[in-house]
Every structure is written in structure tokens, then in C-alpha cells.
Amino acid sequence: MRVDCSGPFCVLRSIRRVCDGERFPLPSPPTMASSSRLAPVPRPLRNGLPGAIGATPLIRIESLSAATGATILGKAELMNPGGSVKDRAALHIVEAAEAAGLLGGKSGVSEIVEGTAGNTGIGLALMARARGYRCHIVIPRTQSAEKLDLLRALGAELHLVDAVPFANPENYYHVAKRLAEERRAFWADQFENPANADAHFSTTGPEILADAPKLDAFICSAGTGGTLGGVSAYLAEAAPAVQSWLIDCEGSSLENYVNHGSLDATGGSVLEGIGIRRITGNFGRAKLHGAFAGTDREAVEMAHWLLKNDGLFVGGSAALNCVGAVKLARKLGPGATVATILCDGAQRYASRLFNADWLAEKGLVPGATDLTFVA
């Protein structure tokens, strides 16, 4: 049989096609070699909630890298199950307490108490659910509504207190300590508990260095000091050439302490969960080369810049960390590799950081078109 295929299409389809007397076989089924690229790549199973914490990606932040000529990397801690870097501290604090016989098991203690600005409480509330404990969170009533609603949804029992200085016995830290004593519960004490910094010494620091072996510097802000203390201490041992720096918010004493040895500070910040006017045990472990001061204006502009230019929807502390990364990249010069922490997402701050009325009330309406907003 002869088939005319002189036109643009040949309409006859069969198992064997004949065209001008020549037979053309259909493509052979894929061989093992060609189909292997379609096979799923096995990944290790994670054991429950604790197994899902950590191993977060280290991502290149394109807009900041292009603008500085450096490679600026963000450790995406907002991808932890509780949505923040504090999941690591919560996990290690609970496991260390269980190992020491202070919680669960034969201890008879089945309640966790903590004073927190929110994210550690969220991590502890999840760990409490996973382990079958009750969780009490003492928190300033000034924290965002999103955080308070989430803590309640996770089953935490909230104890709202006024936002007062640390020296005041009604500060949330002191109230949490008293509540734990009254209830004979385990007090997580994230500010002084060494398990906080241990978490970052044993996991966050090694993960960053493994993913960025040519790292030149690391920078982040501090509240409890756990992340900065643990990561910088690890880098000082494992990669002494890598510099570690602090970026500090308005109203905090830490930049002044690192650069000048004084804890003097005035004012305050709209940023939640960072900044402090004392040296905690966890911050005391930090091995630092210096510190930068950041502003609320820089942090708010950066939060909006990252969303617009990189699709990164981050909270105020993560935004300030990126401000610090830009400052440090400029100091080190083009070609440097700088890593920081994307502490959490902006979902739990949207009613403030991305609310036009709130921003206008604070005089922080963003409008930057380039990175000159970073001083």
C-alpha cells in the first residue's frame, strides 16, 4: 500500500507507518537509563513534629545580592513547622528537660511554663501537644493579635500581662517564673537556659556552614541571644575565619555593649521579639566581631522591599537581619558571602507591618525604590 504524505500532515496513524515505501517504527519505550531521571528521589522520613524541625533551606536573596555585589543568604527558619527559628529552641529545651528528669517520665511534671513575646511560646505549644503536656504562656498583651490567636488555637493557656521593664516584678519573665513555681511546672526560661543556644550550636550553625562552605560572615539580631550565641560560637570553633556580627534594634543595649562596653540605651522599637537591655547567659556565649545599629524605618522598608522584589514575606526581625546583612556586605565589599536568619514570616504581623493605617500612625509608611534606605 502506498500512502501520499506529500502534504504538511500525514493523517494515517498505525502501529507501522509507510511513507513512500519506507517503514518508520514508532519510538521505542523508554529504557531504564532514560526513565531513571523520572524516578522520585528518596528523602529521609521525619519522625513526627520534632523530626520536622530544622534542616531548613539556605536561600540566595537575589535583590540584595545584586545591589551589593555580595552573596547574601537567608536561612529560611520561617519554614519550620511552627513558622519560626524558635522551634529549634523549643525542641531542645523540652528534650533537655526530659533527659534531665525535669519534665515527663518519672518526674511527675506535665506542665510547661514560659514567658515569651510569642514565637518560643508557639514552638513550646506545639511540642506540648506532641508530648502530651499542658502549656502556659505568659505574654505581654501588646503582642500582635495574630500571635495571641495562634497560641490559643494551639491549646496554650495564655496569661496576659502589661509590657513593663525587666526591673519591674510584673515583667513577663518574672511572672512566668512565679507561675511555674506555683504550679510546680517546668519553667523553660529561654533567656538563661543553655539548651537554647545549644540548639543553634548543634544544628543551625552546622547547617549554614554545610550549605555555604565559602561563608565570610554571619549576622543576626538578638532577643534571648540563643541564635546568635549558638551560631557564632559554632562558627568560631569550626570556621574561625568567618566573622559573626550583631544587628541591633532601636531601644536595645546590645550594640552599645558590643562596641563600647555599656548597656546604656533609650527609647524603644516597634519590632517584636528582639532587643534587650541586659546580657543573658545565651547571649554571653556569642563570639562577635562587632555590631551595627538598625532602625524601625530600615526594618519596615526592608520587609516591604523583600516582598516586592523577592516574594519573601518576612516579619520585622527577619527584615532587620537583612538590613544587617546589607550593612555587613557593604563593609566586607563585593564578592563576600554573608548569611543571616529569616526568623519568621509576616503572617503573624500583617495587621501591623502591612497595615497602611498602623504604618501611617507610626510614621513608617514605606516608599523606597532602592536600597539607599539602609544607612
Short mmCIF file of C-alpha atoms in Angstrom, two decimals:
data_model
loop_
_atom_site.label_atom_id
_atom_site.label_comp_id
_atom_site.label_asym_id
_atom_site.label_seq_id
_atom_site.Cartn_x
_atom_site.Cartn_y
_atom_site.Cartn_z
CA MET A 1 0.00 0.00 0.00
CA ARG A 2 1.33 3.45 -0.91
CA VAL A 3 0.38 6.50 1.19
CA ASP A 4 0.63 10.06 -0.06
CA CYS A 5 2.45 12.09 2.62
CA SER A 6 3.40 14.96 0.40
CA GLY A 7 1.18 17.39 2.32
CA PRO A 8 2.09 19.02 5.64
CA PHE A 9 0.34 16.33 7.64
CA CYS A 10 0.06 12.60 7.29
CA VAL A 11 -3.36 11.56 8.62
CA LEU A 12 -2.84 7.83 8.70
CA ARG A 13 -1.66 6.56 12.03
CA SER A 14 -0.97 2.90 12.67
CA ILE A 15 1.44 0.74 14.54
CA ARG A 16 3.70 0.95 11.49
CA ARG A 17 3.63 3.93 9.15
CA VAL A 18 4.50 3.54 5.50
CA CYS A 19 5.58 6.62 3.65
CA ASP A 20 6.89 6.45 0.07
CA GLY A 21 7.50 2.77 0.54
CA GLU A 22 9.78 3.16 3.60
CA ARG A 23 8.71 1.86 7.03
CA PHE A 24 9.27 4.06 10.12
CA PRO A 25 8.81 2.40 13.56
CA LEU A 26 7.19 4.29 16.39
CA PRO A 27 9.59 5.38 19.17
CA SER A 28 10.66 2.56 21.44
CA PRO A 29 9.52 2.60 25.08
CA PRO A 30 11.89 4.47 27.41
CA THR A 31 14.88 2.48 28.54
CA MET A 32 15.91 2.23 32.15
CA ALA A 33 18.62 4.81 31.51
CA SER A 34 16.23 7.41 30.13
CA SER A 35 13.43 6.75 32.60
CA SER A 36 15.63 6.85 35.69
CA ARG A 37 15.56 10.63 35.67
CA LEU A 38 11.80 10.41 36.19
CA ALA A 39 12.11 8.27 39.29
CA PRO A 40 11.40 10.01 42.64
CA VAL A 41 14.46 10.93 44.67
CA PRO A 42 14.21 9.31 48.10
CA ARG A 43 14.37 11.65 51.07
CA PRO A 44 14.66 10.63 54.72
CA LEU A 45 11.45 10.26 56.67
CA ARG A 46 11.00 12.67 59.57
CA ASN A 47 9.86 11.33 62.92
CA GLY A 48 6.84 13.36 64.00
CA LEU A 49 6.89 17.06 64.80
CA PRO A 50 10.40 17.03 66.34
CA GLY A 51 11.78 15.42 63.20
CA ALA A 52 10.32 18.19 61.05
CA ILE A 53 12.20 20.95 62.89
CA GLY A 54 15.42 22.18 61.30
CA ALA A 55 17.19 21.34 58.03
CA THR A 56 15.67 24.50 56.56
CA PRO A 57 16.96 25.77 53.20
CA LEU A 58 19.62 28.45 52.85
CA ILE A 59 18.48 30.71 50.04
CA ARG A 60 20.21 33.40 47.99
CA ILE A 61 18.34 36.69 48.29
CA GLU A 62 18.61 37.91 44.73
CA SER A 63 17.76 41.61 45.07
CA LEU A 64 20.14 42.19 47.99
CA SER A 65 22.94 40.22 46.35
CA ALA A 66 22.59 42.14 43.08
CA ALA A 67 22.53 45.51 44.81
CA THR A 68 25.62 44.87 46.96
CA GLY A 69 27.73 42.69 44.69
CA ALA A 70 27.89 40.16 47.52
CA THR A 71 26.14 36.85 48.00
CA ILE A 72 23.53 37.41 50.70
CA LEU A 73 21.93 34.25 52.05
CA GLY A 74 18.90 33.79 54.30
CA LYS A 75 18.40 30.71 56.47
CA ALA A 76 14.68 30.14 55.93
CA GLU A 77 13.66 29.40 59.53
CA LEU A 78 10.14 30.56 58.70
CA MET A 79 9.76 27.10 57.10
CA ASN A 80 9.89 25.29 60.45
CA PRO A 81 6.54 23.71 61.44
CA GLY A 82 5.80 26.46 63.97
CA GLY A 83 6.86 29.08 61.46
CA SER A 84 9.94 30.43 63.22
CA VAL A 85 13.52 29.91 64.36
CA LYS A 86 12.21 29.43 67.91
CA ASP A 87 11.03 25.91 67.07
CA ARG A 88 14.65 24.79 67.45
CA ALA A 89 14.94 26.26 70.93
CA ALA A 90 11.59 24.78 71.98
CA LEU A 91 12.59 21.31 70.80
CA HIS A 92 15.97 21.34 72.53
CA ILE A 93 14.65 22.88 75.75
CA VAL A 94 11.94 20.20 76.08
CA GLU A 95 14.23 17.31 75.17
CA ALA A 96 16.96 18.52 77.54
CA ALA A 97 14.42 18.82 80.37
CA GLU A 98 13.14 15.31 79.72
CA ALA A 99 16.67 13.92 79.64
CA ALA A 100 17.45 15.65 82.95
CA GLY A 101 14.31 14.27 84.60
CA LEU A 102 12.71 17.71 84.97
CA LEU A 103 9.75 17.02 82.70
CA GLY A 104 7.66 13.99 81.86
CA GLY A 105 8.53 10.42 82.72
CA LYS A 106 9.05 9.74 86.43
CA SER A 107 9.32 13.43 87.26
CA GLY A 108 5.56 13.74 87.51
CA VAL A 109 5.80 17.17 85.84
CA SER A 110 3.38 17.55 82.95
CA GLU A 111 3.16 21.31 82.50
CA ILE A 112 5.45 23.78 80.74
CA VAL A 113 5.52 27.48 81.60
CA GLU A 114 7.28 30.19 79.64
CA GLY A 115 7.39 33.96 79.37
CA THR A 116 7.71 34.95 75.74
CA ALA A 117 6.99 37.55 73.10
CA GLY A 118 5.28 34.82 71.09
CA ASN A 119 7.40 32.62 68.83
CA THR A 120 9.01 30.50 71.54
CA GLY A 121 5.56 30.06 73.02
CA ILE A 122 4.27 28.80 69.67
CA GLY A 123 7.10 26.29 69.44
CA LEU A 124 6.55 25.13 73.02
CA ALA A 125 2.80 24.86 72.49
CA LEU A 126 3.40 22.54 69.55
CA MET A 127 5.94 20.48 71.49
CA ALA A 128 3.49 20.25 74.39
CA ARG A 129 0.84 18.87 72.05
CA ALA A 130 3.28 16.38 70.57
CA ARG A 131 4.40 15.18 74.03
CA GLY A 132 1.07 15.38 75.85
CA TYR A 133 1.90 18.29 78.19
CA ARG A 134 -0.07 21.37 79.18
CA CYS A 135 1.46 24.67 78.18
CA HIS A 136 1.13 28.02 79.96
CA ILE A 137 2.38 31.13 78.17
CA VAL A 138 2.92 34.46 79.93
CA ILE A 139 2.97 37.14 77.25
CA PRO A 140 2.70 40.94 77.06
CA ARG A 141 -0.75 41.98 75.92
CA THR A 142 0.93 44.35 73.43
CA GLN A 143 1.97 41.49 71.14
CA SER A 144 0.19 41.14 67.80
CA ALA A 145 -3.33 39.71 67.75
CA GLU A 146 -2.20 37.08 65.26
CA LYS A 147 0.27 35.64 67.75
CA LEU A 148 -2.25 35.58 70.59
CA ASP A 149 -4.90 33.92 68.42
CA LEU A 150 -2.44 31.30 67.19
CA LEU A 151 -1.28 30.44 70.70
CA ARG A 152 -4.87 29.93 71.77
CA ALA A 153 -5.58 27.79 68.71
CA LEU A 154 -2.62 25.58 69.60
CA GLY A 155 -4.06 24.97 73.05
CA ALA A 156 -1.77 27.16 75.12
CA GLU A 157 -3.23 28.79 78.22
CA LEU A 158 -2.40 32.49 77.97
CA HIS A 159 -1.57 34.76 80.89
CA LEU A 160 -1.58 38.33 79.57
CA VAL A 161 0.49 40.93 81.40
CA ASP A 162 1.38 44.57 80.86
CA ALA A 163 4.55 45.39 78.95
CA VAL A 164 6.84 46.68 81.70
CA PRO A 165 10.64 46.87 82.09
CA PHE A 166 12.61 43.86 83.24
CA ALA A 167 13.30 45.50 86.61
CA ASN A 168 9.56 45.51 87.35
CA PRO A 169 8.46 42.32 89.16
CA GLU A 170 5.42 42.22 86.87
CA ASN A 171 7.59 41.81 83.76
CA TYR A 172 6.51 38.68 81.90
CA TYR A 173 9.82 36.95 82.70
CA HIS A 174 9.32 37.21 86.47
CA VAL A 175 5.62 36.38 86.27
CA ALA A 176 6.42 33.20 84.35
CA LYS A 177 8.98 32.14 86.94
CA ARG A 178 6.47 32.62 89.77
CA LEU A 179 3.74 30.81 87.86
CA ALA A 180 6.00 27.80 87.29
CA GLU A 181 6.84 27.67 90.99
CA GLU A 182 3.18 27.92 91.99
CA ARG A 183 2.12 25.16 89.61
CA ARG A 184 5.23 23.03 90.19
CA ALA A 185 5.68 23.10 86.45
CA PHE A 186 8.78 23.15 84.26
CA TRP A 187 9.93 26.71 83.54
CA ALA A 188 11.53 26.81 80.08
CA ASP A 189 13.50 30.01 80.87
CA GLN A 190 14.60 30.56 77.28
CA PHE A 191 16.78 33.57 78.17
CA GLU A 192 19.09 31.65 80.51
CA ASN A 193 18.52 28.02 79.59
CA PRO A 194 21.69 26.84 77.77
CA ALA A 195 19.62 24.41 75.69
CA ASN A 196 18.52 27.45 73.67
CA ALA A 197 21.99 28.29 72.36
CA ASP A 198 22.88 24.58 72.26
CA ALA A 199 20.16 24.09 69.65
CA HIS A 200 21.87 26.53 67.31
CA PHE A 201 25.39 25.36 68.11
CA SER A 202 24.48 21.78 67.22
CA THR A 203 22.09 22.34 64.29
CA THR A 204 21.73 25.84 62.82
CA GLY A 205 25.42 26.68 62.67
CA PRO A 206 26.48 23.35 61.10
CA GLU A 207 23.64 23.55 58.56
CA ILE A 208 24.66 27.06 57.45
CA LEU A 209 28.32 26.13 57.06
CA ALA A 210 27.49 22.90 55.21
CA ASP A 211 25.36 24.79 52.69
CA ALA A 212 27.76 27.74 52.39
CA PRO A 213 31.31 26.40 52.81
CA LYS A 214 32.76 29.67 51.42
CA LEU A 215 30.95 31.76 54.02
CA ASP A 216 32.66 35.00 55.04
CA ALA A 217 30.29 36.30 57.70
CA PHE A 218 27.10 35.73 59.67
CA ILE A 219 24.84 38.36 61.20
CA CYS A 220 21.55 38.44 63.09
CA SER A 221 19.66 40.28 65.81
CA ALA A 222 19.17 39.05 69.37
CA GLY A 223 16.42 38.76 71.93
CA THR A 224 17.30 35.83 74.15
CA GLY A 225 20.64 35.64 72.33
CA GLY A 226 20.22 31.93 71.62
CA THR A 227 20.55 32.02 67.85
CA LEU A 228 23.44 34.49 67.74
CA GLY A 229 25.15 32.88 70.73
CA GLY A 230 24.93 29.36 69.39
CA VAL A 231 25.70 30.01 65.72
CA SER A 232 28.59 32.40 66.38
CA ALA A 233 30.13 30.05 68.95
CA TYR A 234 29.95 27.19 66.46
CA LEU A 235 31.49 29.22 63.66
CA ALA A 236 34.29 30.40 65.96
CA GLU A 237 35.26 26.76 66.51
CA ALA A 238 34.52 25.22 63.12
CA ALA A 239 35.47 28.10 60.81
CA PRO A 240 37.47 30.76 62.71
CA ALA A 241 37.90 32.92 59.60
CA VAL A 242 34.13 33.52 59.43
CA GLN A 243 33.10 36.75 61.14
CA SER A 244 29.95 36.98 63.30
CA TRP A 245 28.13 40.27 63.84
CA LEU A 246 25.09 41.62 65.66
CA ILE A 247 22.41 43.86 64.15
CA ASP A 248 20.52 45.58 66.97
CA CYS A 249 17.17 47.35 67.04
CA GLU A 250 16.24 50.72 68.50
CA GLY A 251 15.92 50.82 72.27
CA SER A 252 18.22 47.83 72.81
CA SER A 253 21.55 47.94 74.66
CA LEU A 254 23.40 45.20 72.81
CA GLU A 255 25.03 47.23 70.02
CA ASN A 256 26.32 49.71 72.58
CA TYR A 257 27.58 46.85 74.76
CA VAL A 258 29.42 45.07 71.93
CA ASN A 259 31.01 48.22 70.52
CA HIS A 260 31.51 50.30 73.67
CA GLY A 261 31.01 48.05 76.71
CA SER A 262 27.97 49.94 78.01
CA LEU A 263 24.37 48.84 78.49
CA ASP A 264 23.02 52.36 78.23
CA ALA A 265 20.01 52.72 75.92
CA THR A 266 16.90 54.84 75.48
CA GLY A 267 13.70 54.60 73.51
CA GLY A 268 12.06 51.52 72.08
CA SER A 269 11.17 49.67 68.90
CA VAL A 270 8.03 48.51 67.12
CA LEU A 271 9.80 45.22 66.28
CA GLU A 272 8.69 42.23 68.34
CA GLY A 273 10.85 39.58 69.97
CA ILE A 274 14.26 41.27 69.65
CA GLY A 275 16.22 43.82 71.63
CA ILE A 276 17.14 43.66 75.29
CA ARG A 277 18.97 45.73 77.92
CA ARG A 278 20.82 43.02 79.77
CA ILE A 279 23.29 40.27 78.93
CA THR A 280 21.65 36.86 79.07
CA GLY A 281 23.51 33.61 79.54
CA ASN A 282 22.77 32.67 75.94
CA PHE A 283 23.98 35.97 74.50
CA GLY A 284 27.07 35.69 76.69
CA ARG A 285 28.20 32.72 74.58
CA ALA A 286 28.38 34.83 71.41
CA LYS A 287 31.74 35.29 69.68
CA LEU A 288 31.37 38.59 67.85
CA HIS A 289 33.50 40.81 65.64
CA GLY A 290 31.25 43.86 66.02
CA ALA A 291 27.72 45.21 65.88
CA PHE A 292 25.54 47.50 63.78
CA ALA A 293 22.59 49.61 64.89
CA GLY A 294 19.40 49.33 62.84
CA THR A 295 16.19 51.36 62.86
CA ASP A 296 12.48 50.64 62.69
CA ARG A 297 12.38 52.60 59.42
CA GLU A 298 15.05 50.39 57.86
CA ALA A 299 13.29 47.21 59.02
CA VAL A 300 9.85 48.23 57.73
CA GLU A 301 11.26 49.37 54.39
CA MET A 302 13.17 46.08 54.11
CA ALA A 303 10.08 43.97 54.86
CA HIS A 304 8.22 45.67 52.01
CA TRP A 305 11.28 45.62 49.73
CA LEU A 306 11.73 41.85 50.12
CA LEU A 307 8.08 41.15 49.37
CA LYS A 308 8.08 43.39 46.29
CA ASN A 309 11.41 42.31 44.85
CA ASP A 310 11.93 38.73 46.06
CA GLY A 311 8.50 37.44 47.04
CA LEU A 312 9.76 36.96 50.61
CA PHE A 313 7.04 37.71 53.18
CA VAL A 314 9.01 38.10 56.40
CA GLY A 315 8.50 39.60 59.84
CA GLY A 316 10.24 42.58 61.36
CA SER A 317 13.17 40.75 62.97
CA ALA A 318 13.94 38.90 59.73
CA ALA A 319 13.75 42.20 57.87
CA LEU A 320 16.17 43.82 60.34
CA ASN A 321 18.51 40.85 59.90
CA CYS A 322 18.53 41.54 56.15
CA VAL A 323 19.27 45.20 56.87
CA GLY A 324 22.25 43.96 58.87
CA ALA A 325 23.33 41.66 56.04
CA VAL A 326 23.38 44.62 53.63
CA LYS A 327 25.38 46.75 56.07
CA LEU A 328 27.89 43.94 56.61
CA ALA A 329 28.12 43.13 52.89
CA ARG A 330 28.96 46.75 52.16
CA LYS A 331 31.64 46.69 54.85
CA LEU A 332 33.23 43.50 53.53
CA GLY A 333 32.94 44.50 49.88
CA PRO A 334 31.80 42.84 46.63
CA GLY A 335 32.33 39.10 46.41
CA ALA A 336 31.73 38.43 50.10
CA THR A 337 29.24 35.79 51.23
CA VAL A 338 27.04 36.83 54.15
CA ALA A 339 24.38 34.70 55.83
CA THR A 340 21.55 35.75 58.11
CA ILE A 341 18.35 34.33 59.62
CA LEU A 342 14.86 34.70 58.17
CA CYS A 343 13.39 34.27 61.66
CA ASP A 344 9.71 34.07 60.78
CA GLY A 345 7.07 35.06 58.25
CA ALA A 346 4.97 38.21 58.24
CA GLN A 347 1.62 36.44 58.62
CA ARG A 348 1.68 37.00 62.38
CA TYR A 349 2.47 40.71 61.94
CA ALA A 350 0.34 41.57 58.92
CA SER A 351 -2.08 43.69 60.94
CA ARG A 352 0.86 45.96 61.75
CA LEU A 353 3.77 45.78 59.32
CA PHE A 354 1.47 45.54 56.29
CA ASN A 355 -1.39 47.66 57.59
CA ALA A 356 -1.49 51.11 55.98
CA ASP A 357 -3.26 52.76 58.93
CA TRP A 358 -0.86 51.34 61.52
CA LEU A 359 2.17 52.31 59.44
CA ALA A 360 0.84 55.83 58.98
CA GLU A 361 0.17 56.15 62.71
CA LYS A 362 3.78 55.18 63.45
CA GLY A 363 5.20 57.38 60.70
CA LEU A 364 6.64 54.33 58.95
CA VAL A 365 4.87 54.26 55.58
CA PRO A 366 7.39 52.63 53.21
CA GLY A 367 8.26 54.01 49.81
CA ALA A 368 11.83 53.10 48.95
CA THR A 369 12.75 52.47 45.33
CA ASP A 370 16.34 51.40 46.01
CA LEU A 371 18.48 50.23 48.93
CA THR A 372 19.57 53.71 49.96
CA PHE A 373 17.13 53.35 52.87
CA VAL A 374 19.80 51.16 54.53
CA ALA A 375 22.17 53.69 56.09
#
